[in-house]
Amino acid sequence: MSQTVRLVCPSGRKHAELWSGYLLAALGAVAIVMDPAHWANITLGLLLVLLGVGLAVHGHLIKAPVLEISDGEFHYRRGAYEVSVPFGDIGSYYLLPGGVRSLGLCDTAGRPKRFPSLRSRRTSRTYLPLTGMTSPAKVESFMAMAGIPPRKRSLAS
């Protein structure tokens, strides 16, 4: 695979914090402008602006998961956590449904691949967490563009 295929998972919490922060900062500015001579409006306005700026900064710090295939490797990044798997070692994939969707990769023999834990725990996991807003159709099209087939869910076959 010579070209890069990339999917950034949308994060609802990030969008909510950003828009809430911007809205609170704007409300604080409006409170100050409405009556700048009264100390209560200035205090309320400054508190709203500070709270809004804090929320917006925290929203910008949230890192969404990124799936990428380039240079013959599959990369998964979420903040400081990064997993790289050679493209030839991936046989298929599967999606785990739920509130927070997850992506599982299988080796060429069909066994789930194991990844180290995200939070430096001693356990390992067989899936990579995505976000709840990630559409299964987008993940399926990403994997199809990368050339990785889905694993059949039937245990009988």
mmCIF file of C-alpha atoms in Angstrom:
data_model
loop_
_atom_site.group_PDB
_atom_site.id
_atom_site.type_symbol
_atom_site.label_atom_id
_atom_site.label_comp_id
_atom_site.label_asym_id
_atom_site.label_seq_id
_atom_site.Cartn_x
_atom_site.Cartn_y
_atom_site.Cartn_z
ATOM 1 C CA MET A 1 0.000 0.000 0.000
ATOM 2 C CA SER A 2 1.782 3.142 -1.183
ATOM 3 C CA GLN A 3 -0.707 5.855 -0.192
ATOM 4 C CA THR A 4 -1.871 6.889 3.249
ATOM 5 C CA VAL A 5 -5.417 6.056 4.371
ATOM 6 C CA ARG A 6 -6.554 7.922 7.507
ATOM 7 C CA LEU A 7 -9.686 8.072 9.691
ATOM 8 C CA VAL A 8 -10.078 10.487 12.610
ATOM 9 C CA CYS A 9 -12.879 9.393 14.948
ATOM 10 C CA PRO A 10 -15.243 12.206 15.982
ATOM 11 C CA SER A 11 -15.381 12.952 19.701
ATOM 12 C CA GLY A 12 -18.697 14.264 21.042
ATOM 13 C CA ARG A 13 -17.205 15.314 24.365
ATOM 14 C CA LYS A 14 -14.585 17.424 22.588
ATOM 15 C CA HIS A 15 -17.216 19.249 20.527
ATOM 16 C CA ALA A 16 -19.469 19.756 23.564
ATOM 17 C CA GLU A 17 -16.663 21.238 25.661
ATOM 18 C CA LEU A 18 -15.474 23.502 22.860
ATOM 19 C CA TRP A 19 -18.910 24.923 22.072
ATOM 20 C CA SER A 20 -19.845 25.255 25.766
ATOM 21 C CA GLY A 21 -16.603 27.086 26.454
ATOM 22 C CA TYR A 22 -17.087 29.469 23.553
ATOM 23 C CA LEU A 23 -20.704 30.106 24.586
ATOM 24 C CA LEU A 24 -19.813 30.786 28.234
ATOM 25 C CA ALA A 25 -17.010 33.150 27.226
ATOM 26 C CA ALA A 26 -19.396 35.051 24.935
ATOM 27 C CA LEU A 27 -22.043 35.245 27.684
ATOM 28 C CA GLY A 28 -19.416 36.592 30.065
ATOM 29 C CA ALA A 29 -18.422 39.267 27.576
ATOM 30 C CA VAL A 30 -22.082 40.215 27.067
ATOM 31 C CA ALA A 31 -22.612 40.437 30.862
ATOM 32 C CA ILE A 32 -19.681 42.829 31.160
ATOM 33 C CA VAL A 33 -20.762 44.966 28.192
ATOM 34 C CA MET A 34 -24.419 45.191 29.362
ATOM 35 C CA ASP A 35 -23.589 47.141 32.524
ATOM 36 C CA PRO A 36 -19.857 47.740 33.000
ATOM 37 C CA ALA A 37 -20.466 50.149 35.895
ATOM 38 C CA HIS A 38 -21.901 47.571 38.273
ATOM 39 C CA TRP A 39 -19.438 45.325 40.143
ATOM 40 C CA ALA A 40 -21.788 42.293 40.106
ATOM 41 C CA ASN A 41 -21.942 42.245 36.300
ATOM 42 C CA ILE A 42 -18.166 42.565 36.029
ATOM 43 C CA THR A 43 -17.638 39.750 38.554
ATOM 44 C CA LEU A 44 -20.196 37.475 36.884
ATOM 45 C CA GLY A 45 -18.792 38.294 33.454
ATOM 46 C CA LEU A 46 -15.207 37.556 34.485
ATOM 47 C CA LEU A 47 -16.225 34.254 36.101
ATOM 48 C CA LEU A 48 -18.130 33.206 32.970
ATOM 49 C CA VAL A 49 -15.228 34.190 30.711
ATOM 50 C CA LEU A 50 -12.708 32.301 32.867
ATOM 51 C CA LEU A 51 -14.935 29.214 33.019
ATOM 52 C CA GLY A 52 -15.525 29.376 29.266
ATOM 53 C CA VAL A 53 -11.826 29.711 28.483
ATOM 54 C CA GLY A 54 -11.039 26.801 30.804
ATOM 55 C CA LEU A 55 -13.635 24.579 29.114
ATOM 56 C CA ALA A 56 -12.447 25.535 25.628
ATOM 57 C CA VAL A 57 -8.795 24.856 26.506
ATOM 58 C CA HIS A 58 -9.719 21.474 28.006
ATOM 59 C CA GLY A 59 -11.754 20.680 24.887
ATOM 60 C CA HIS A 60 -8.759 21.408 22.674
ATOM 61 C CA LEU A 61 -6.625 19.035 24.784
ATOM 62 C CA ILE A 62 -8.913 16.014 24.227
ATOM 63 C CA LYS A 63 -7.307 13.702 21.678
ATOM 64 C CA ALA A 64 -9.570 11.697 19.377
ATOM 65 C CA PRO A 65 -8.491 8.250 18.142
ATOM 66 C CA VAL A 66 -6.831 8.178 14.708
ATOM 67 C CA LEU A 67 -6.619 5.114 12.462
ATOM 68 C CA GLU A 68 -3.997 5.290 9.730
ATOM 69 C CA ILE A 69 -2.428 2.917 7.260
ATOM 70 C CA SER A 70 0.792 4.084 5.651
ATOM 71 C CA ASP A 71 4.161 2.642 4.682
ATOM 72 C CA GLY A 72 2.923 -0.923 5.092
ATOM 73 C CA GLU A 73 1.828 -0.447 8.727
ATOM 74 C CA PHE A 74 -1.455 0.011 10.561
ATOM 75 C CA HIS A 75 -1.234 2.830 13.141
ATOM 76 C CA TYR A 76 -3.658 3.611 15.965
ATOM 77 C CA ARG A 77 -3.110 6.791 17.981
ATOM 78 C CA ARG A 78 -5.041 8.153 20.921
ATOM 79 C CA GLY A 79 -3.102 10.844 22.732
ATOM 80 C CA ALA A 80 0.230 9.405 23.868
ATOM 81 C CA TYR A 81 -0.906 5.796 23.261
ATOM 82 C CA GLU A 82 0.216 4.438 19.904
ATOM 83 C CA VAL A 83 0.004 0.981 18.346
ATOM 84 C CA SER A 84 1.740 -0.018 15.120
ATOM 85 C CA VAL A 85 1.091 -3.364 13.434
ATOM 86 C CA PRO A 86 2.725 -4.450 10.163
ATOM 87 C CA PHE A 87 0.070 -4.556 7.444
ATOM 88 C CA GLY A 88 0.997 -8.124 6.492
ATOM 89 C CA ASP A 89 0.202 -9.367 10.023
ATOM 90 C CA ILE A 90 -3.452 -8.270 9.804
ATOM 91 C CA GLY A 91 -5.798 -10.898 8.399
ATOM 92 C CA SER A 92 -9.189 -9.371 9.217
ATOM 93 C CA TYR A 93 -11.004 -6.990 11.556
ATOM 94 C CA TYR A 94 -14.187 -6.879 13.610
ATOM 95 C CA LEU A 95 -16.168 -4.113 15.283
ATOM 96 C CA LEU A 96 -17.459 -4.412 18.834
ATOM 97 C CA PRO A 97 -20.796 -2.625 19.290
ATOM 98 C CA GLY A 98 -21.653 -0.603 22.362
ATOM 99 C CA GLY A 99 -21.593 2.894 23.799
ATOM 100 C CA VAL A 100 -17.923 3.190 22.933
ATOM 101 C CA ARG A 101 -17.216 1.267 19.765
ATOM 102 C CA SER A 102 -14.024 -0.709 19.499
ATOM 103 C CA LEU A 103 -11.983 -2.158 16.659
ATOM 104 C CA GLY A 104 -10.467 -5.599 16.902
ATOM 105 C CA LEU A 105 -7.784 -6.907 14.559
ATOM 106 C CA CYS A 106 -7.126 -10.546 13.789
ATOM 107 C CA ASP A 107 -3.915 -12.134 12.538
ATOM 108 C CA THR A 108 -3.763 -14.154 9.332
ATOM 109 C CA ALA A 109 -4.847 -17.305 11.222
ATOM 110 C CA GLY A 110 -8.004 -15.569 12.515
ATOM 111 C CA ARG A 111 -6.898 -15.177 16.148
ATOM 112 C CA PRO A 112 -7.521 -11.780 17.798
ATOM 113 C CA LYS A 113 -4.378 -9.691 18.199
ATOM 114 C CA ARG A 114 -3.525 -8.504 21.729
ATOM 115 C CA PHE A 115 -2.601 -4.899 22.496
ATOM 116 C CA PRO A 116 -1.196 -3.350 25.679
ATOM 117 C CA SER A 117 -3.699 -1.544 27.888
ATOM 118 C CA LEU A 118 -4.401 2.163 27.367
ATOM 119 C CA ARG A 119 -3.973 3.163 30.991
ATOM 120 C CA SER A 120 -0.677 1.384 31.819
ATOM 121 C CA ARG A 121 -2.444 -1.495 33.510
ATOM 122 C CA ARG A 122 -0.850 -4.902 33.541
ATOM 123 C CA THR A 123 -3.566 -6.452 31.404
ATOM 124 C CA SER A 124 -3.801 -6.450 27.662
ATOM 125 C CA ARG A 125 -6.833 -6.161 25.439
ATOM 126 C CA THR A 126 -7.894 -7.570 22.094
ATOM 127 C CA TYR A 127 -9.459 -4.368 20.810
ATOM 128 C CA LEU A 128 -8.690 -0.687 20.239
ATOM 129 C CA PRO A 129 -11.304 1.755 21.628
ATOM 130 C CA LEU A 130 -12.849 4.271 19.257
ATOM 131 C CA THR A 131 -15.501 6.873 20.188
ATOM 132 C CA GLY A 132 -19.260 6.494 20.539
ATOM 133 C CA MET A 133 -19.869 8.859 17.618
ATOM 134 C CA THR A 134 -17.763 6.762 15.248
ATOM 135 C CA SER A 135 -20.009 5.364 12.542
ATOM 136 C CA PRO A 136 -19.512 1.641 11.847
ATOM 137 C CA ALA A 137 -20.027 2.390 8.148
ATOM 138 C CA LYS A 138 -17.068 4.813 8.172
ATOM 139 C CA VAL A 139 -14.830 2.247 9.842
ATOM 140 C CA GLU A 140 -15.953 -0.417 7.362
ATOM 141 C CA SER A 141 -15.245 1.870 4.397
ATOM 142 C CA PHE A 142 -11.846 2.811 5.884
ATOM 143 C CA MET A 143 -10.907 -0.858 6.241
ATOM 144 C CA ALA A 144 -12.215 -1.620 2.739
ATOM 145 C CA MET A 145 -10.063 1.189 1.298
ATOM 146 C CA ALA A 146 -7.097 -0.260 3.191
ATOM 147 C CA GLY A 147 -7.863 -3.742 1.841
ATOM 148 C CA ILE A 148 -8.559 -5.480 5.173
ATOM 149 C CA PRO A 149 -11.559 -7.854 5.019
ATOM 150 C CA PRO A 150 -14.135 -8.124 7.852
ATOM 151 C CA ARG A 151 -14.175 -11.225 10.037
ATOM 152 C CA LYS A 152 -17.334 -13.279 9.845
ATOM 153 C CA ARG A 153 -19.254 -13.214 13.120
ATOM 154 C CA SER A 154 -20.549 -16.761 12.719
ATOM 155 C CA LEU A 155 -18.744 -19.317 14.875
ATOM 156 C CA ALA A 156 -20.067 -22.195 12.733
ATOM 157 C CA SER A 157 -18.123 -21.229 9.620
#
